[in-house]
Coordinates of C-alpha atoms (C1' of nucleotides) in Angstrom, one line a residue:
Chain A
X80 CA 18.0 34.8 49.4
X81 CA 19.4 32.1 46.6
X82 CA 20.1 29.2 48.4
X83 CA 23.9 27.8 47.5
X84 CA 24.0 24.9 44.7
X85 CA 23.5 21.3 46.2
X86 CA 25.3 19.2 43.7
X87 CA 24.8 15.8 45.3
X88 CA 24.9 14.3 49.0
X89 CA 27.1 12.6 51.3
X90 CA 25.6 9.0 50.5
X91 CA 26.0 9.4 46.6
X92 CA 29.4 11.4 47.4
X93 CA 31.0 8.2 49.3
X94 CA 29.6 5.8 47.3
X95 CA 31.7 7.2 44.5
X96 CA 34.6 6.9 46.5
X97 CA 35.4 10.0 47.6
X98 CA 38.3 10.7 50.4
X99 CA 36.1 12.6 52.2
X100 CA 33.6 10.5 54.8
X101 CA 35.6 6.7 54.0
X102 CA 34.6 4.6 56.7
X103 CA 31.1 6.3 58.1
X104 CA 28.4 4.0 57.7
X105 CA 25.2 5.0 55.8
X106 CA 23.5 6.7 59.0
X107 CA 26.1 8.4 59.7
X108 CA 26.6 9.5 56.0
X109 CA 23.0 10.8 56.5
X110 CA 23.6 12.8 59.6
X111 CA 26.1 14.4 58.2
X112 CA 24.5 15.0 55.0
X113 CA 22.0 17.5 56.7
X114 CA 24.9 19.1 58.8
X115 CA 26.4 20.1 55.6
X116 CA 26.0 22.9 53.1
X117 CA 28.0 23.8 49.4
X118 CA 29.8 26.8 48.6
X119 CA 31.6 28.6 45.8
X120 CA 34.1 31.0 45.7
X121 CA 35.4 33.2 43.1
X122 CA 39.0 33.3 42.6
X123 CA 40.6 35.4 45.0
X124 CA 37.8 35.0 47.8
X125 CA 38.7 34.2 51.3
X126 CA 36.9 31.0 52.4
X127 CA 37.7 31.8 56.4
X128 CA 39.8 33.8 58.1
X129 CA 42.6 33.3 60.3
X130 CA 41.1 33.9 64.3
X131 CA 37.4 33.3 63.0
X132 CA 35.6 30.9 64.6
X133 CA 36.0 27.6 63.4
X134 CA 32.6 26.1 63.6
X135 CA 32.7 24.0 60.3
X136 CA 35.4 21.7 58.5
X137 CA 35.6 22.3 55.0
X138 CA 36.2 19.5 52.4
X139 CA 37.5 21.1 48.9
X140 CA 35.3 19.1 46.2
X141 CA 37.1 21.4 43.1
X142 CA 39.2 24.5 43.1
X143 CA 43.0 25.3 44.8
X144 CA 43.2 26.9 47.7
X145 CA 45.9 28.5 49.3
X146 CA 46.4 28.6 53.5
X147 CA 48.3 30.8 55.1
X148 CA 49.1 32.7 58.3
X149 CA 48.4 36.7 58.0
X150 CA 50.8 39.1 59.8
X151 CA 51.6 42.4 60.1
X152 CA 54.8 42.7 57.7
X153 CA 54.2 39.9 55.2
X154 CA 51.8 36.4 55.1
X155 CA 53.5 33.0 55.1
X156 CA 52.0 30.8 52.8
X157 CA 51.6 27.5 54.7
X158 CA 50.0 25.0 52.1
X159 CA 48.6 24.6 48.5
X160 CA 45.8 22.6 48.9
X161 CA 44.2 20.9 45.5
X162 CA 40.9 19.3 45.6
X163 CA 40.3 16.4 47.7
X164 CA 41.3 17.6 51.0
X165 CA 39.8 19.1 54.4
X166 CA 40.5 22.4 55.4
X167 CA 40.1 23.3 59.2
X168 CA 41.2 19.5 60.7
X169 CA 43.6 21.5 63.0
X170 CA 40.7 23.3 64.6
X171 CA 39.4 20.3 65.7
X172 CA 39.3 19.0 69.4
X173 CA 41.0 22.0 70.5
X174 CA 40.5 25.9 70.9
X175 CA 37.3 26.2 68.2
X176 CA 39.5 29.3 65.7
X177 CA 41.1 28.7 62.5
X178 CA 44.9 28.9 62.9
X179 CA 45.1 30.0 59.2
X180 CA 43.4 32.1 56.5
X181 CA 42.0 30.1 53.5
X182 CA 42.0 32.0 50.0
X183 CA 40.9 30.5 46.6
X184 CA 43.4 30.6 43.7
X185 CA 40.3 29.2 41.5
X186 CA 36.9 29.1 41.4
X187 CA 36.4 26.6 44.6
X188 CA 33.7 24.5 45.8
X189 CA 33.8 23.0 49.5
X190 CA 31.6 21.1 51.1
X191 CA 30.8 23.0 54.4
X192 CA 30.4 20.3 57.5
X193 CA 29.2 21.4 61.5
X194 CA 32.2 21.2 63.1
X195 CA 30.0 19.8 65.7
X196 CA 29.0 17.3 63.8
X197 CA 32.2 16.1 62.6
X198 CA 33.4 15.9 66.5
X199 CA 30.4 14.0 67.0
X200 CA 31.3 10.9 64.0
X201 CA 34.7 10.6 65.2
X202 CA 33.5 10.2 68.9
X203 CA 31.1 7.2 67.4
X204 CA 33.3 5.6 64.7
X205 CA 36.8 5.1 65.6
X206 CA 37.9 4.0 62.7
X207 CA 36.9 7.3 61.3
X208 CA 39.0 8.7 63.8
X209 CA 42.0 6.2 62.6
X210 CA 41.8 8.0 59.1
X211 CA 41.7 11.1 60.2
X212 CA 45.2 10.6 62.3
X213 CA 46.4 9.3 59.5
X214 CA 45.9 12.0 57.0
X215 CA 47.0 14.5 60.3
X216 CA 49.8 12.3 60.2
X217 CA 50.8 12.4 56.6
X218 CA 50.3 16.6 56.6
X219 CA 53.2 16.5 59.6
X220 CA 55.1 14.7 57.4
X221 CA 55.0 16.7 54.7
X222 CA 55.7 19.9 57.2
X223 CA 59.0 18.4 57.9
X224 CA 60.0 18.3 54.3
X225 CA 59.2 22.3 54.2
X226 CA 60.5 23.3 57.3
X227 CA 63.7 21.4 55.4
X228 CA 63.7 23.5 52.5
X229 CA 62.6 26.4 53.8
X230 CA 65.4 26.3 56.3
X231 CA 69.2 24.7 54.5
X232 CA 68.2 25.3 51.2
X233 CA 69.5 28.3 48.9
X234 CA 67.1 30.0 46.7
X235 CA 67.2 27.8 43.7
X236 CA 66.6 24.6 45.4
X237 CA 63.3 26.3 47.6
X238 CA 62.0 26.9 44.3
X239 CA 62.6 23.7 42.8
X240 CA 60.9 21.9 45.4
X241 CA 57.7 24.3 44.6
X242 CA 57.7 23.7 40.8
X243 CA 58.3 19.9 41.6
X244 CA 55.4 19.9 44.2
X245 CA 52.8 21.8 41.7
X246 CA 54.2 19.2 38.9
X247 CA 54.0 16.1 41.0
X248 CA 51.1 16.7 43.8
X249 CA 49.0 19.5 42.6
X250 CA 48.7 18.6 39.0
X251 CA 50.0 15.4 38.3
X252 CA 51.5 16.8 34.8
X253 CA 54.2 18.9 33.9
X254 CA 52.6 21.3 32.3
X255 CA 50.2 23.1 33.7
X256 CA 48.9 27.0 33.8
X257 CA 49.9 28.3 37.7
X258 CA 47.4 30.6 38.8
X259 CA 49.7 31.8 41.6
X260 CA 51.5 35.2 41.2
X261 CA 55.1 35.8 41.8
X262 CA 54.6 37.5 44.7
X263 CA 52.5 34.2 46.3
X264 CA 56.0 32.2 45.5
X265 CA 57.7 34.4 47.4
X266 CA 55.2 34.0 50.4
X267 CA 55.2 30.0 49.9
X268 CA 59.4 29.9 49.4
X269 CA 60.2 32.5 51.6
X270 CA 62.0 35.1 49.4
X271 CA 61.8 38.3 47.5
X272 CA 59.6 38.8 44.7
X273 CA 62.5 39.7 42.2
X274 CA 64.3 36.5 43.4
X275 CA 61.8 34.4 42.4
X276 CA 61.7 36.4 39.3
X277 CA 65.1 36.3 38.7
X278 CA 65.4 32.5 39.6
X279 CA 62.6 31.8 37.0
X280 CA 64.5 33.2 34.2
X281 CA 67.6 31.4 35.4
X282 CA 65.6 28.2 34.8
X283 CA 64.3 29.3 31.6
X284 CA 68.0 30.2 30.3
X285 CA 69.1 26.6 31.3
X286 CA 66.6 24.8 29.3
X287 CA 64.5 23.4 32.6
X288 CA 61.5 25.3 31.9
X289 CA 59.4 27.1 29.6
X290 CA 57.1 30.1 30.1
X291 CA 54.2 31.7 28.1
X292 CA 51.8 33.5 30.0
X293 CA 50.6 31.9 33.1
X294 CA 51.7 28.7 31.6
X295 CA 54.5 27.0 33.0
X296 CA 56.3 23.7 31.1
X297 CA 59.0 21.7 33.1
X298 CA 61.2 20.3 30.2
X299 CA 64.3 18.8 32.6
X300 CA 62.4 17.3 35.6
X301 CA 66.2 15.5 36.4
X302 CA 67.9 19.2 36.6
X303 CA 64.8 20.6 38.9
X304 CA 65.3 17.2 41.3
X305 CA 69.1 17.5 41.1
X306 CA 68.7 21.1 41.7
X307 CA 66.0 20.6 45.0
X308 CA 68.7 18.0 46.2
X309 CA 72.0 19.9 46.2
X310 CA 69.9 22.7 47.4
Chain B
X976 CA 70.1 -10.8 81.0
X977 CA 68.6 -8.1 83.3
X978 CA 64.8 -7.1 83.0
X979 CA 64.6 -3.3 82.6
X980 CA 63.1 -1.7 86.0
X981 CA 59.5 -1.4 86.2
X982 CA 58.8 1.1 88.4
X983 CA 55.2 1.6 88.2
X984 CA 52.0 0.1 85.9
X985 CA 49.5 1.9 83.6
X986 CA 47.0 1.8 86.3
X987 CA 48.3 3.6 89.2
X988 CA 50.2 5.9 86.4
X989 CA 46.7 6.2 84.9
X990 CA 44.9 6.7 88.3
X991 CA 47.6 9.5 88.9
X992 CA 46.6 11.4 86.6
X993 CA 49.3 11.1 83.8
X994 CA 48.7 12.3 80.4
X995 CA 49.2 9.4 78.6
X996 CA 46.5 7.0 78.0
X997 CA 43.8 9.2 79.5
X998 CA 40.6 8.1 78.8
X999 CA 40.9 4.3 78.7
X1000 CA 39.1 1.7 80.7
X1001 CA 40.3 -0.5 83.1
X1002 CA 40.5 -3.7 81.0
X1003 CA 42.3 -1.7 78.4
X1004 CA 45.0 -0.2 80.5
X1005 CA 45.4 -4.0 81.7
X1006 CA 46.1 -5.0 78.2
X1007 CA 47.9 -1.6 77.2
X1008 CA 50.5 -2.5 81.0
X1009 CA 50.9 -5.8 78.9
X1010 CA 52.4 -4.4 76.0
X1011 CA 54.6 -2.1 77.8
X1012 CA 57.8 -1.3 78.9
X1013 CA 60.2 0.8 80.3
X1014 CA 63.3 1.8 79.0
X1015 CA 66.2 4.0 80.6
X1016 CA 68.2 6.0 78.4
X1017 CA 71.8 7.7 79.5
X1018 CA 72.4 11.2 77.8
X1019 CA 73.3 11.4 74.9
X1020 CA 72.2 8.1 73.8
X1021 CA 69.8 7.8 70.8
X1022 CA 66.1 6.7 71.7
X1023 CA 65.3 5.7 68.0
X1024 CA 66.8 6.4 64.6
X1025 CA 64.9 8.3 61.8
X1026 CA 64.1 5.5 58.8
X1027 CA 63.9 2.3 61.7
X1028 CA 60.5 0.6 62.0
X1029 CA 58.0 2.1 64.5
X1030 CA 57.3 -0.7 66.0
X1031 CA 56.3 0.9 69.8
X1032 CA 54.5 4.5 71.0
X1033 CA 56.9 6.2 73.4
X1034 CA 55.9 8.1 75.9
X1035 CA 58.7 10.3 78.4
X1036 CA 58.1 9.5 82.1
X1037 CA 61.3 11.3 83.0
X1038 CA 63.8 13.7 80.9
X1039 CA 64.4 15.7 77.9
X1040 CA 64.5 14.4 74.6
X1041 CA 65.5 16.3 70.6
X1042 CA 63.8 15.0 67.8
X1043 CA 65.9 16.0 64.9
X1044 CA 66.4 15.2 61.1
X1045 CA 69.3 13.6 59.9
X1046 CA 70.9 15.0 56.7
X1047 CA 74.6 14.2 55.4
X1048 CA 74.8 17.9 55.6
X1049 CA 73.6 19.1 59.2
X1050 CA 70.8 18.1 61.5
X1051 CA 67.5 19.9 61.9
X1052 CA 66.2 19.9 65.2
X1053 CA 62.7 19.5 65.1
X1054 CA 61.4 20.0 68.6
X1055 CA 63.1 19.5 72.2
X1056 CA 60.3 17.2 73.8
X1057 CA 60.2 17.2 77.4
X1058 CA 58.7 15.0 80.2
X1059 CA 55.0 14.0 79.8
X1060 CA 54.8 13.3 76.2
X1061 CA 54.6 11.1 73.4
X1062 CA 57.1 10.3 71.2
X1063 CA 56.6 8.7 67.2
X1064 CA 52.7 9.4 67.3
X1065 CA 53.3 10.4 63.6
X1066 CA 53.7 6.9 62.5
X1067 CA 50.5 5.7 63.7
X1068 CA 48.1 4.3 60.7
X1069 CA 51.1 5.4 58.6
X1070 CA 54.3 3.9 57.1
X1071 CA 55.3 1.7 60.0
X1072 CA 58.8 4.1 60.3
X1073 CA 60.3 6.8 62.4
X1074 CA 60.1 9.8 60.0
X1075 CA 63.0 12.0 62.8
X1076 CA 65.7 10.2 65.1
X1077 CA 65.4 11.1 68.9
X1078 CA 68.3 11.0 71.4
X1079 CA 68.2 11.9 75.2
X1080 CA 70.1 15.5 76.2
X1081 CA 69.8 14.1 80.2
X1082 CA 69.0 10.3 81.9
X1083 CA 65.5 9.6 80.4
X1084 CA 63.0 7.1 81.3
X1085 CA 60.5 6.0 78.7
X1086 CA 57.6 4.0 78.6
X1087 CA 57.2 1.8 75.3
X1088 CA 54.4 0.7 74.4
X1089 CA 53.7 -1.6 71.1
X1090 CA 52.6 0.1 68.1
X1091 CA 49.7 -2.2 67.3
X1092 CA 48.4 -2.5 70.9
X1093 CA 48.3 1.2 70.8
X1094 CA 46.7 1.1 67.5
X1095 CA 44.1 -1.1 68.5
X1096 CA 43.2 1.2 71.8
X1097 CA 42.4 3.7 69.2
X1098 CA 40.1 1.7 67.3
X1099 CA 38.5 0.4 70.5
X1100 CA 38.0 3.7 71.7
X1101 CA 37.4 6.8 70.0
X1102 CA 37.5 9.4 72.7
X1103 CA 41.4 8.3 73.3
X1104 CA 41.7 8.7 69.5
X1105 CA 40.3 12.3 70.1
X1106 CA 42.7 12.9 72.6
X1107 CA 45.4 12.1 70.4
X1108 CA 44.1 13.9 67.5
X1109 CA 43.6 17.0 69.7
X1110 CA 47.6 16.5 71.0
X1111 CA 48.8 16.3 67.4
X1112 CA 47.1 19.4 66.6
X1113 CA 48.6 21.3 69.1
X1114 CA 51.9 20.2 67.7
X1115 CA 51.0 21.4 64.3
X1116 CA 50.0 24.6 65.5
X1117 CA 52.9 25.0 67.6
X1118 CA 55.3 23.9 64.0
X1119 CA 53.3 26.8 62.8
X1120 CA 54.9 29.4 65.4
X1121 CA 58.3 27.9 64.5
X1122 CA 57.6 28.0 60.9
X1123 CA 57.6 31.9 61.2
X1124 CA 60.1 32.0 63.6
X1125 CA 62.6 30.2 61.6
X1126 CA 61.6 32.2 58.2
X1127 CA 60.6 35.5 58.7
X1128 CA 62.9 36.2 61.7
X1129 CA 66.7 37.4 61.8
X1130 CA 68.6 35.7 64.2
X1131 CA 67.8 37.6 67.5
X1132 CA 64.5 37.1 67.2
X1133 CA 65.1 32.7 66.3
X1134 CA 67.3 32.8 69.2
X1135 CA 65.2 34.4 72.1
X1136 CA 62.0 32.4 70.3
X1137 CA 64.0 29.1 71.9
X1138 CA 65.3 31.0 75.2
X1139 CA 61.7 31.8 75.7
X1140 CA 60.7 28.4 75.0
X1141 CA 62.9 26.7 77.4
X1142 CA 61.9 29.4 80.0
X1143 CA 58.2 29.2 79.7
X1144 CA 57.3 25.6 78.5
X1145 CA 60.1 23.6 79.3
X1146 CA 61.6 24.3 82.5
X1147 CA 58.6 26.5 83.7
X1148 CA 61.4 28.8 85.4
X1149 CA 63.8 32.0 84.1
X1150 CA 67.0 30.0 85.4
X1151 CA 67.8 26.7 84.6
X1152 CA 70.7 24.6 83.4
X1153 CA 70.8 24.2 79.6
X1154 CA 72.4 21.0 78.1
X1155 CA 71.8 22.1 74.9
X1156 CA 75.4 22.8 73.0
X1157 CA 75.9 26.0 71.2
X1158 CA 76.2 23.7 68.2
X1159 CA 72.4 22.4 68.6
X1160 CA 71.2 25.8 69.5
X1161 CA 72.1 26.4 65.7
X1162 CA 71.0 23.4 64.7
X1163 CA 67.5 24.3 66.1
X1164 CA 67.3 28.3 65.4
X1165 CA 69.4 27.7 61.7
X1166 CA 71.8 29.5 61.9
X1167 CA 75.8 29.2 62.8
X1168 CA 77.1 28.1 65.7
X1169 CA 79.4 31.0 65.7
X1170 CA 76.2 33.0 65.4
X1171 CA 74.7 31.6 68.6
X1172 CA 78.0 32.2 70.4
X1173 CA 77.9 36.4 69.6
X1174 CA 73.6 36.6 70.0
X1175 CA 74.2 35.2 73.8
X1176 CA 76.9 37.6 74.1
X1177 CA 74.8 40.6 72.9
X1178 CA 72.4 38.9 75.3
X1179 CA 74.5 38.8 78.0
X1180 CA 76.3 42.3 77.3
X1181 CA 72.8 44.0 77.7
X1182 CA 71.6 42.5 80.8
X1183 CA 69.2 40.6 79.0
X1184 CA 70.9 37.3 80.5
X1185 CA 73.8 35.9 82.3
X1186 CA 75.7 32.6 81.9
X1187 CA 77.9 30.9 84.7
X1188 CA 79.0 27.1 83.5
X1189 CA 76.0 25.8 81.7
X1190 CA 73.3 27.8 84.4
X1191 CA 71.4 30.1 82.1
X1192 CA 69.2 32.7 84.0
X1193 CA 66.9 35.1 82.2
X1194 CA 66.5 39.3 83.6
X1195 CA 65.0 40.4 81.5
X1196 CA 62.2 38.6 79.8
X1197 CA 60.3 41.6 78.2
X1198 CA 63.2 42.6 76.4
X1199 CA 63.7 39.5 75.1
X1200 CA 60.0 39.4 74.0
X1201 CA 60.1 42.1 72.2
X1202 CA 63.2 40.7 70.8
X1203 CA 61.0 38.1 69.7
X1204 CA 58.3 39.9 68.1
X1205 CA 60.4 42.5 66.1
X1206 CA 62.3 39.5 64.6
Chain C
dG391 C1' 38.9 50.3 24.4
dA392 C1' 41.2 53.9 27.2
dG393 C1' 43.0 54.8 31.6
dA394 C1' 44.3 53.1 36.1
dA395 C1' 46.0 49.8 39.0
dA396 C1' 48.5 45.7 39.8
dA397 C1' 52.0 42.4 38.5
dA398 C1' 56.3 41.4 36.3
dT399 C1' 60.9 42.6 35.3
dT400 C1' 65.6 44.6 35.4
dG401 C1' 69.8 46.6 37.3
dA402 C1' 72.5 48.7 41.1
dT403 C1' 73.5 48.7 45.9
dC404 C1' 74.0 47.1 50.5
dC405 C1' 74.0 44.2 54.6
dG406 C1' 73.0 40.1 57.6
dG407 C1' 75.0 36.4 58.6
dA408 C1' 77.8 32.3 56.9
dT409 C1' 82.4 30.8 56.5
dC410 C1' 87.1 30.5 57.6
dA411 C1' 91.0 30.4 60.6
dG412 C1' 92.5 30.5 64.4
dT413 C1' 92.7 30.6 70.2
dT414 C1' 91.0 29.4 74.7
dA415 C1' 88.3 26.7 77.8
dT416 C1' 86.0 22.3 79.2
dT417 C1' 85.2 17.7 79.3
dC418 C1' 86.6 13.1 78.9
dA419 C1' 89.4 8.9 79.2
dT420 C1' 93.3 6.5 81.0
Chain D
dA1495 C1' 96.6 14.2 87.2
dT1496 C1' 97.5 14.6 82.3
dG1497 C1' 97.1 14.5 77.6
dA1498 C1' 93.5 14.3 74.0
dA1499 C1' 89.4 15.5 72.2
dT1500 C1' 85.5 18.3 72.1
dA1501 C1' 83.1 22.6 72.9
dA1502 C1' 83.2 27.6 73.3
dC1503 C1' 84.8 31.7 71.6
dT1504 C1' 86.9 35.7 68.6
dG1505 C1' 88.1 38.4 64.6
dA1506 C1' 88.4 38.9 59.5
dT1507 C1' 86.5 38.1 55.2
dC1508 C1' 83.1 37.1 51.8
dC1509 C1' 78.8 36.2 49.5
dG1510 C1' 73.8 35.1 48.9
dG1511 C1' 70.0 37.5 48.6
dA1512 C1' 67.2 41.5 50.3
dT1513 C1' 66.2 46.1 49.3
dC1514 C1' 65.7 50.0 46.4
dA1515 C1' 64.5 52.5 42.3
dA1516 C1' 62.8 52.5 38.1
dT1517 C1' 60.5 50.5 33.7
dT1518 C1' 57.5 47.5 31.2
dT1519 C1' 53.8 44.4 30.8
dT1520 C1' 49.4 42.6 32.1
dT1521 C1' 45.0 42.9 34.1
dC1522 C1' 41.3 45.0 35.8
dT1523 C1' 37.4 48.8 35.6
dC1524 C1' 34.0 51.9 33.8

DNA sequence: GAGAAAAATTGATCCGGATCAGTTATTCAT
DNA sequence: ATGAATAACTGATCCGGATCAATTTTTCTC
């Protein structure tokens, strides 16, 4: 049995700068070190399922993963997650299952820490904690901005927000190849597939954006904002 | 000028067993009762407005308080909040602002306590901080439920998702006095007002519910679950 | 690289629920 | 108590978007 690719540790990790462990000190840094393990998944691959048990928190060191809750009729796609974020914080302190289903839209690597252990460094470093509640905090934040569009926006301006989102959060450019079928932005804006579909083309008539294959090129940023706004 | 009424300290409240500020030591519940106080609020009166500085932790001693959006357009109610808990925990470590605007919907008694005191707590002790990241995830997971409620149900199924709330975790009891108006029942299921008016008439036409003034009692509650689940 | 499966696309139809326009019932203020 | 303002209610109309049905394109698989 191959054991998974170890591509550097926690100390070399944080001393780099990483989001991921700010504020533990250097034995801490250790512990969790060896309460940690590195995985890939292909694209497509489910990193944990929705109802599992949630006995590690996952940090995403590359890839894009999407989150989302699974149900009988059709998924609701909670989050787009880029590199640079935990997965699972939600699970922790309280009942020990993932409230979500984790799937890769790229070829992901996370960094796989005991959930235990994780507990443990925020129970001995408070200010870990602290950060921790604040990046809680910001998610919530951002929730309320969704549950806004999802809820008093028309079609167009759900989408918008989307295409702004992947433009300004995800990949800091406006261009950029979107590995996420039509279907998905129909699970993430909460609409038919032929909506989005159609809704695509309507930008692409009015000059906003281009398309040519899987990559997508906002020309009018103003228009997509103006649209997200007026809704 | 009159001093608001202080009807109790963090200690006894603390020794009785009240949520708030579990897990703290003596000495810091003495400095936590020194950066407190208590506030009565009429109904209908506003608590704290969306955009204002966070400058104090609320917690509810007594009542029931909305949190809610404010847009030019309509409000979004984000969560009816009853006795027993916090209030603006999302602006700790963050932007020092209220990110939703809260009002009272009966008298409410509040306890304020100061944002940096609170912060400090926190950093002194990591076990409260636990406790209050284990609370805010049980408020995401709970925005989770409403999430899907809001977007994948048609409007029976929002409405009796709220009934059921108010039944089960707010009033603990299948008849109670709603002072929530027809127009915030849409504000908080998305829908129209006139909308809320004809689903409690459905309601009430198939013995699901009946209405005398504003006393609400439910008959049948596994109806209205399965309401609930088929959306 | 051929065939199969999945994803993207298009047009036609239909319906859930919003909006509009009023009426009746409560609540509030003097 | 009384008029005014607000909330609750009702029916008629309309439209945004879902659904359905089919075709084309792309992506896998052996």
């Amino acid at each position: 049995m191959a054991e998974p690719t170890l591509t550097s540790n926690c100390l070399e990790c944080s001393e780099n700068g990483h989001a991921c462990l700010k504020n533990l000190a250097t034995d801490q840094l250790k512990i969790v070190d060896k309460a940690r393990t590195e995985v890939t998944f292909k694209k497509g691959e489910i990193l944990f399922k929705q109802g599992a048990f949630a006995s590690q928190i996952m940090f995403i060191r590359k890839g894009l993963v999407k989150i989302y809750l699974e149900n009988t009729s059709r998924d609701l796609i909670l989050k787009i997650v880029p590199e640079g974020n935990y997965l699972g914080l939600s699970s922790l302190f309280g009942k020990n299952v993932f409230h979500y289903t984790a799937a890769a839209y790229e070829p992901t690597s996370v960094c796989m820490i005991e959930r235990e252990t994780f507990n443990q460094m925020i129970l001995e470093n408070a200010t870990f904690g602290a950060e921790i509640i604040k990046t809680l905090n910001d998610e919530t934040i951002q929730s309320y901005d969704r549950l806004y569009s999802l809820t008093r926006k028309q079609l167009h301006g759900r989408l918008a927000d989307i295409l702004l989102c992947l433009a300004n959060t995800i990949y800091k450019n406006d261009k950029f190849k979107i590995p996420i079928s039509r279907k998905d932005l129909a699970d993430l804006t909460s609409m038919a597939t032929e909506s989005v579909i159609r809704i695509l083309k309507d930008f692409r008539n009015e000059g906003i954006l281009s398309l040519s294959g899987k990559t997508l090129e906002i020309h009018d940023k103003d228009r997509l904002q103006k649209i997200s706004r007026i809704g």
